[in-house]
mmCIF file of C-alpha atoms in Angstrom:
data_model
loop_
_atom_site.group_PDB
_atom_site.id
_atom_site.type_symbol
_atom_site.label_atom_id
_atom_site.label_comp_id
_atom_site.label_asym_id
_atom_site.label_seq_id
_atom_site.Cartn_x
_atom_site.Cartn_y
_atom_site.Cartn_z
ATOM 1 C CA MET A 1 92.337 61.144 59.217
ATOM 2 C CA ASN A 2 94.799 58.398 60.220
ATOM 3 C CA ASP A 3 97.441 59.918 57.920
ATOM 4 C CA LEU A 4 96.952 63.290 59.609
ATOM 5 C CA LEU A 5 97.334 61.776 63.076
ATOM 6 C CA ASP A 6 100.374 59.814 61.956
ATOM 7 C CA THR A 7 101.928 62.984 60.587
ATOM 8 C CA PHE A 8 101.276 64.798 63.844
ATOM 9 C CA ALA A 9 102.836 61.955 65.839
ATOM 10 C CA MET A 10 105.877 61.897 63.534
ATOM 11 C CA LEU A 11 106.414 65.649 63.903
ATOM 12 C CA ALA A 12 105.996 65.438 67.688
ATOM 13 C CA THR A 13 108.558 62.624 67.874
ATOM 14 C CA ALA A 14 110.982 64.518 65.651
ATOM 15 C CA MET A 15 110.625 67.623 67.779
ATOM 16 C CA LEU A 16 111.369 65.716 70.975
ATOM 17 C CA ASP A 17 114.520 64.321 69.374
ATOM 18 C CA ASP A 18 115.881 67.870 69.116
ATOM 19 C CA PRO A 19 117.053 69.299 72.488
ATOM 20 C CA LEU A 20 116.254 72.905 71.562
ATOM 21 C CA LEU A 21 112.763 72.076 70.307
ATOM 22 C CA THR A 22 112.170 69.898 73.358
ATOM 23 C CA LEU A 23 113.021 72.849 75.591
ATOM 24 C CA ALA A 24 110.760 75.124 73.540
ATOM 25 C CA ASN A 25 107.933 72.619 73.864
ATOM 26 C CA ALA A 26 108.394 72.481 77.638
ATOM 27 C CA VAL A 27 108.364 76.284 77.876
ATOM 28 C CA CYS A 28 105.149 76.556 75.853
ATOM 29 C CA TRP A 29 103.494 73.826 77.902
ATOM 30 C CA LEU A 30 104.550 75.066 81.346
ATOM 31 C CA ASP A 31 104.492 78.815 80.633
ATOM 32 C CA PRO A 32 101.901 79.607 77.960
ATOM 33 C CA LEU A 33 102.322 83.376 78.499
ATOM 34 C CA TRP A 34 106.082 83.375 77.993
ATOM 35 C CA GLU A 35 105.940 85.649 74.937
ATOM 36 C CA THR A 36 102.552 87.279 75.220
ATOM 37 C CA SER A 37 101.715 90.811 76.290
ATOM 38 C CA GLU A 38 98.911 91.408 78.770
ATOM 39 C CA ASP A 39 96.703 93.056 76.153
ATOM 40 C CA ASP A 40 96.777 89.896 74.034
ATOM 41 C CA VAL A 41 95.937 87.499 76.864
ATOM 42 C CA TYR A 42 92.577 88.560 78.189
ATOM 43 C CA GLU A 43 89.586 90.674 77.322
ATOM 44 C CA GLU A 44 87.417 92.699 79.671
ATOM 45 C CA GLY A 45 85.623 90.354 82.026
ATOM 46 C CA ASP A 46 88.150 87.534 81.561
ATOM 47 C CA GLY A 47 89.106 87.084 85.203
ATOM 48 C CA VAL A 48 91.212 83.971 84.630
ATOM 49 C CA GLY A 49 93.261 85.617 81.871
ATOM 50 C CA LEU A 50 93.858 88.631 84.096
ATOM 51 C CA ALA A 51 94.825 86.394 87.013
ATOM 52 C CA LEU A 52 97.320 84.463 84.891
ATOM 53 C CA CYS A 53 99.057 87.693 83.849
ATOM 54 C CA ILE A 54 99.328 88.930 87.435
ATOM 55 C CA THR A 55 100.281 85.673 89.118
ATOM 56 C CA ARG A 56 102.973 84.941 86.521
ATOM 57 C CA SER A 57 105.125 87.734 87.975
ATOM 58 C CA ALA A 58 103.689 88.151 91.481
ATOM 59 C CA PHE A 59 103.089 84.510 92.437
ATOM 60 C CA PRO A 60 104.919 82.179 89.993
ATOM 61 C CA ASP A 61 103.971 79.057 91.948
ATOM 62 C CA ILE A 62 100.273 79.977 91.874
ATOM 63 C CA TYR A 63 100.598 80.644 88.147
ATOM 64 C CA ALA A 64 102.157 77.211 87.666
ATOM 65 C CA GLY A 65 99.351 75.597 89.647
ATOM 66 C CA ALA A 66 96.733 77.391 87.575
ATOM 67 C CA VAL A 67 98.385 76.341 84.295
ATOM 68 C CA GLU A 68 98.536 72.747 85.515
ATOM 69 C CA ARG A 69 94.813 72.829 86.230
ATOM 70 C CA ILE A 70 94.079 74.381 82.830
ATOM 71 C CA ARG A 71 96.019 71.575 81.125
ATOM 72 C CA SER A 72 93.948 69.090 83.136
ATOM 73 C CA GLY A 73 90.702 70.617 81.891
ATOM 74 C CA ALA A 74 89.651 72.463 85.056
ATOM 75 C CA ALA A 75 86.523 74.595 84.772
ATOM 76 C CA GLU A 76 86.682 78.379 85.182
ATOM 77 C CA LYS A 77 84.922 78.179 88.568
ATOM 78 C CA GLU A 78 87.564 75.774 89.848
ATOM 79 C CA LEU A 79 90.369 78.043 88.606
ATOM 80 C CA ASP A 80 88.721 81.063 90.242
ATOM 81 C CA SER A 81 88.468 79.220 93.556
ATOM 82 C CA PHE A 82 92.057 77.952 93.383
ATOM 83 C CA ILE A 83 93.648 81.308 92.541
ATOM 84 C CA CYS A 84 91.579 83.322 95.035
ATOM 85 C CA GLY A 85 92.290 80.804 97.785
ATOM 86 C CA ALA A 86 96.012 80.647 97.051
ATOM 87 C CA ILE A 87 96.418 84.441 96.992
ATOM 88 C CA SER A 88 94.380 84.775 100.196
ATOM 89 C CA GLN A 89 96.724 82.324 101.907
ATOM 90 C CA ARG A 90 99.611 84.677 101.080
ATOM 91 C CA GLY A 91 97.977 87.435 103.149
ATOM 92 C CA ILE A 92 95.959 89.226 100.433
ATOM 93 C CA PRO A 93 92.238 88.492 101.017
ATOM 94 C CA LEU A 94 90.621 87.951 97.605
ATOM 95 C CA ASP A 95 87.026 86.927 96.888
ATOM 96 C CA ASN A 96 86.815 87.510 93.140
ATOM 97 C CA LEU A 97 89.405 87.504 90.361
ATOM 98 C CA GLU A 98 87.922 90.656 88.844
ATOM 99 C CA PHE A 99 89.296 92.661 91.792
ATOM 100 C CA LEU A 100 92.858 91.927 90.648
ATOM 101 C CA GLY A 101 92.660 94.496 87.870
ATOM 102 C CA TYR A 102 92.275 97.372 90.335
ATOM 103 C CA GLY A 103 95.583 96.740 92.083
ATOM 104 C CA ILE A 104 96.150 94.940 95.366
ATOM 105 C CA PRO A 105 92.753 94.814 97.144
ATOM 106 C CA LEU A 106 92.806 96.541 100.526
ATOM 107 C CA THR A 107 89.975 96.970 103.021
ATOM 108 C CA ALA A 108 89.639 100.240 104.931
ATOM 109 C CA CYS A 109 88.752 99.862 108.611
ATOM 110 C CA GLY A 110 88.692 103.516 109.604
ATOM 111 C CA ILE A 111 85.706 105.610 110.616
ATOM 112 C CA GLU A 112 84.481 109.180 110.197
ATOM 113 C CA LEU A 113 83.303 110.710 113.480
ATOM 114 C CA SER A 114 81.137 113.268 111.690
ATOM 115 C CA ASP A 115 79.129 110.568 109.908
ATOM 116 C CA PRO A 116 75.787 109.878 111.683
ATOM 117 C CA ASP A 117 75.607 106.436 110.078
ATOM 118 C CA LEU A 118 78.563 105.430 112.218
ATOM 119 C CA TYR A 119 76.562 105.699 115.423
ATOM 120 C CA ALA A 120 73.565 103.931 113.944
ATOM 121 C CA ALA A 121 75.841 100.949 113.280
ATOM 122 C CA ARG A 122 78.052 101.320 116.363
ATOM 123 C CA ALA A 123 75.873 102.545 119.219
ATOM 124 C CA ASP A 124 78.478 101.134 121.614
ATOM 125 C CA LEU A 125 80.742 104.072 120.728
ATOM 126 C CA LEU A 126 78.298 106.708 121.971
ATOM 127 C CA PRO A 127 79.376 106.744 125.657
ATOM 128 C CA LEU A 128 83.001 107.061 124.576
ATOM 129 C CA VAL A 129 82.624 109.857 122.008
ATOM 130 C CA GLU A 130 80.386 111.804 124.358
ATOM 131 C CA LEU A 131 83.375 112.183 126.672
ATOM 132 C CA PHE A 132 84.971 114.223 123.877
ATOM 133 C CA GLY A 133 81.871 116.387 123.409
ATOM 134 C CA ILE A 134 80.627 114.504 120.350
ATOM 135 C CA ARG A 135 76.852 114.121 120.642
ATOM 136 C CA PRO A 136 75.039 112.837 117.540
ATOM 137 C CA GLU A 137 71.507 114.180 117.175
ATOM 138 C CA PRO A 138 68.718 112.235 115.422
ATOM 139 C CA GLY A 139 67.802 113.481 111.974
ATOM 140 C CA HIS A 140 71.010 115.459 111.382
ATOM 141 C CA TYR A 141 73.099 114.765 108.292
ATOM 142 C CA ASN A 142 76.339 115.660 110.027
ATOM 143 C CA VAL A 143 77.703 115.207 113.519
ATOM 144 C CA GLU A 144 79.539 118.160 115.029
ATOM 145 C CA VAL A 145 83.008 117.265 116.242
ATOM 146 C CA PRO A 146 84.774 119.833 118.474
ATOM 147 C CA ASP A 147 87.858 121.352 116.862
ATOM 148 C CA CYS A 148 90.123 120.117 119.633
ATOM 149 C CA ALA A 149 88.732 116.566 119.728
ATOM 150 C CA TYR A 150 91.237 115.124 117.266
ATOM 151 C CA THR A 151 94.162 116.850 118.988
ATOM 152 C CA ALA A 152 93.035 115.631 122.391
ATOM 153 C CA GLY A 153 92.329 112.153 121.069
ATOM 154 C CA ARG A 154 95.790 111.890 119.576
ATOM 155 C CA ILE A 155 97.490 113.111 122.777
ATOM 156 C CA ILE A 156 95.560 110.699 124.979
ATOM 157 C CA ALA A 157 95.999 107.767 122.607
ATOM 158 C CA ASP A 158 99.737 108.390 122.484
ATOM 159 C CA SER A 159 99.908 108.549 126.286
ATOM 160 C CA LEU A 160 98.078 105.243 126.654
ATOM 161 C CA VAL A 161 100.076 103.431 123.993
ATOM 162 C CA GLN A 162 103.295 104.348 125.803
ATOM 163 C CA GLN A 163 102.135 102.741 129.067
ATOM 164 C CA ASP A 164 103.706 99.469 130.188
ATOM 165 C CA ASP A 165 100.332 97.927 130.997
ATOM 166 C CA ALA A 166 99.105 95.819 128.070
ATOM 167 C CA GLY A 167 95.488 96.752 128.767
ATOM 168 C CA LEU A 168 96.209 100.483 128.683
ATOM 169 C CA LYS A 169 98.031 99.981 125.398
ATOM 170 C CA GLN A 170 94.914 98.316 124.007
ATOM 171 C CA VAL A 171 92.772 101.273 125.063
ATOM 172 C CA GLY A 172 95.326 103.563 123.452
ATOM 173 C CA TRP A 173 95.042 101.760 120.127
ATOM 174 C CA ALA A 174 91.247 101.898 120.412
ATOM 175 C CA LEU A 175 91.474 105.702 120.678
ATOM 176 C CA ALA A 176 94.046 105.806 117.868
ATOM 177 C CA TRP A 177 91.486 104.033 115.669
ATOM 178 C CA LEU A 178 88.701 106.316 116.859
ATOM 179 C CA PHE A 179 90.649 109.468 115.984
ATOM 180 C CA SER A 180 92.472 108.130 112.908
ATOM 181 C CA CYS A 181 95.960 108.620 114.326
ATOM 182 C CA SER A 182 97.392 105.099 114.445
ATOM 183 C CA GLY A 183 99.812 105.608 111.556
ATOM 184 C CA ASN A 184 98.267 102.648 109.719
ATOM 185 C CA THR A 185 96.465 103.698 106.527
ATOM 186 C CA LEU A 186 93.836 100.965 106.684
ATOM 187 C CA ILE A 187 93.026 101.795 110.307
ATOM 188 C CA ASP A 188 92.985 105.570 109.809
ATOM 189 C CA TYR A 189 91.124 105.757 106.470
ATOM 190 C CA ASP A 190 87.534 104.880 105.631
ATOM 191 C CA ASP A 191 86.474 103.509 102.232
ATOM 192 C CA GLU A 192 85.923 106.937 100.708
ATOM 193 C CA ALA A 193 89.325 108.266 101.764
ATOM 194 C CA LEU A 194 91.142 105.083 100.743
ATOM 195 C CA ALA A 195 89.578 105.250 97.262
ATOM 196 C CA GLU A 196 91.372 108.561 96.659
ATOM 197 C CA ILE A 197 94.790 106.955 97.112
ATOM 198 C CA PRO A 198 96.407 105.316 94.050
ATOM 199 C CA PRO A 199 96.192 101.547 94.556
ATOM 200 C CA LEU A 200 99.260 99.431 95.195
ATOM 201 C CA THR A 201 100.479 97.568 92.135
ATOM 202 C CA TRP A 202 101.397 93.899 91.933
ATOM 203 C CA ASP A 203 105.152 94.451 91.831
ATOM 204 C CA GLN A 204 107.215 92.770 94.533
ATOM 205 C CA ASP A 205 107.858 95.887 96.651
ATOM 206 C CA ASP A 206 104.190 96.909 96.782
ATOM 207 C CA LEU A 207 103.179 93.306 97.395
ATOM 208 C CA ALA A 208 105.520 92.920 100.377
ATOM 209 C CA PHE A 209 104.300 96.238 101.798
ATOM 210 C CA ALA A 210 100.637 95.280 101.345
ATOM 211 C CA ILE A 211 101.070 91.939 103.102
ATOM 212 C CA GLU A 212 102.795 93.635 106.057
ATOM 213 C CA LEU A 213 100.125 96.349 106.157
ATOM 214 C CA ILE A 214 97.261 93.849 106.151
ATOM 215 C CA GLU A 215 98.952 91.744 108.817
ATOM 216 C CA GLU A 216 99.499 94.763 111.038
ATOM 217 C CA THR A 217 95.905 95.888 110.516
ATOM 218 C CA GLY A 218 94.547 92.554 111.711
ATOM 219 C CA CYS A 219 96.708 92.656 114.822
ATOM 220 C CA MET A 220 95.783 96.262 115.529
ATOM 221 C CA LEU A 221 92.059 95.595 115.204
ATOM 222 C CA ARG A 222 92.378 92.912 117.867
ATOM 223 C CA TYR A 223 93.888 95.536 120.151
ATOM 224 C CA VAL A 224 91.150 98.024 119.262
ATOM 225 C CA ASN A 225 88.350 95.597 120.084
ATOM 226 C CA ALA A 226 90.044 94.515 123.302
ATOM 227 C CA GLY A 227 90.547 98.152 124.331
ATOM 228 C CA LEU A 228 86.898 99.043 123.778
ATOM 229 C CA LYS A 229 85.831 96.050 125.872
ATOM 230 C CA LEU A 230 88.205 97.040 128.665
ATOM 231 C CA LEU A 231 86.786 100.555 128.769
ATOM 232 C CA GLU A 232 83.264 99.184 128.959
ATOM 233 C CA ALA A 233 84.163 96.734 131.728
ATOM 234 C CA ASN A 234 86.292 99.081 133.887
ATOM 235 C CA PRO A 235 84.396 102.068 135.320
ATOM 236 C CA SER A 236 87.527 103.370 137.050
ATOM 237 C CA LEU A 237 89.415 103.433 133.758
ATOM 238 C CA PHE A 238 86.461 105.098 132.016
ATOM 239 C CA ALA A 239 86.387 107.753 134.770
ATOM 240 C CA ALA A 240 90.138 108.300 134.464
ATOM 241 C CA LEU A 241 89.721 108.750 130.726
ATOM 242 C CA GLU A 242 87.027 111.367 131.289
ATOM 243 C CA THR A 243 89.264 113.228 133.755
ATOM 244 C CA ASN A 244 92.210 113.201 131.362
ATOM 245 C CA ILE A 245 90.057 114.385 128.466
ATOM 246 C CA GLN A 246 88.899 117.393 130.481
ATOM 247 C CA ARG A 247 92.471 118.110 131.565
ATOM 248 C CA THR A 248 93.631 117.935 127.967
ATOM 249 C CA TYR A 249 90.820 120.152 126.717
ATOM 250 C CA LYS A 250 91.627 122.797 129.345
ATOM 251 C CA THR A 251 95.311 122.752 128.420
ATOM 252 C CA ILE A 252 94.520 123.139 124.732
ATOM 253 C CA ALA A 253 92.144 126.010 125.478
ATOM 254 C CA LYS A 254 94.839 127.851 127.470
ATOM 255 C CA MET A 255 97.161 127.710 124.483
ATOM 256 C CA LYS A 256 94.737 129.909 122.529
ATOM 257 C CA GLY A 257 95.498 128.577 119.087
ATOM 258 C CA LYS A 258 99.266 128.246 119.437
ATOM 259 C CA ASN A 259 100.807 125.604 117.212
ATOM 260 C CA ASP A 260 103.052 124.230 119.942
ATOM 261 C CA GLU A 261 102.378 120.646 121.037
ATOM 262 C CA PRO A 262 100.536 120.634 124.384
ATOM 263 C CA ARG A 263 102.584 119.089 127.193
ATOM 264 C CA ILE A 264 100.261 117.296 129.571
ATOM 265 C CA ARG A 265 101.065 114.755 132.254
ATOM 266 C CA LEU A 266 98.286 112.202 132.219
ATOM 267 C CA GLU A 267 97.812 109.601 134.930
ATOM 268 C CA TRP A 268 96.198 106.203 134.454
ATOM 269 C CA PRO A 269 95.037 103.636 137.005
ATOM 270 C CA PRO A 270 96.790 100.263 136.843
ATOM 271 C CA LEU A 271 94.700 97.460 135.426
ATOM 272 C CA ILE A 272 94.475 94.018 136.974
ATOM 273 C CA THR A 273 95.824 91.431 134.558
ATOM 274 C CA GLY A 274 95.123 87.726 134.591
ATOM 275 C CA GLY A 275 91.829 85.892 134.950
ATOM 276 C CA ASP A 276 88.598 86.848 133.223
ATOM 277 C CA GLY A 277 88.694 90.075 131.267
ATOM 278 C CA ALA A 278 92.494 90.205 131.370
ATOM 279 C CA ALA A 279 94.378 92.371 128.936
ATOM 280 C CA VAL A 280 96.286 89.893 126.822
ATOM 281 C CA PRO A 281 99.188 91.328 124.826
ATOM 282 C CA ASP A 282 99.490 90.287 121.202
ATOM 283 C CA PRO A 283 103.169 89.348 120.604
ATOM 284 C CA GLU A 284 102.722 89.417 116.818
ATOM 285 C CA PHE A 285 101.408 92.966 116.915
ATOM 286 C CA LEU A 286 104.042 94.141 119.383
ATOM 287 C CA GLN A 287 106.731 92.825 117.058
ATOM 288 C CA LEU A 288 105.199 94.541 114.029
ATOM 289 C CA ARG A 289 105.002 97.877 115.814
ATOM 290 C CA GLY A 290 108.435 97.522 117.393
ATOM 291 C CA ASP A 291 107.090 97.571 120.981
ATOM 292 C CA ALA A 292 108.639 95.609 123.798
ATOM 293 C CA ALA A 293 106.581 92.644 124.917
#
């Protein structure tokens, strides 16, 4: 056994005396996947092997950190925690390495107004949707949504978003979420609809787009929640919304099915800013959407 160890030590020393072999040794030690195809690296259920393949090209520094931990004898649970945490810090929320194989994980935040389960989970939306003629009935498997509701919702949301008042903008984004017209896929799509879209891959272009999309979604959801709270806390604004919905519905009805975009002048009461319940603009979101602060 001593002769075998001595031989190994001699060969290792000889290799390190050769610059080319020294470089090859460093490559194999620091980048064990340098000449391996993905199919040869991991089998089904091997989350760490899958993660190493993906992070090698998408997040080289995370890959290097994972390899360092493997060389130090880290357990699989520790590697899972490290890689998931590191990727999450880059803006891609990740709870389990197995999700990596399905493309960049994205979470849909949209809703379906015709789904009765929505109102069981979000009873706070009932007063708002009733203004648009949406009245869920107990025991029904589908909620009837008026044909013009989405058109009216989009028109009113657009009007509010274009207001200078930060609070009115927030209400506008709340309606854009409600009627799936924000222009953000994660805000406008529910889980079922998002599943029909091919997932984003881990190449650099898709990765940059996904990070921006997720960041914008988080900012937009803050606006949505703030807008819903403002509507609940401001009866005058709620009344103005009801008036503008009726005005919009009447205008749409007069068009009698024409495809032209309805032109409606909507008026909104100014909101008091500052103090409790103030409408606080989100500079990060305004920058993402290209709005003026």
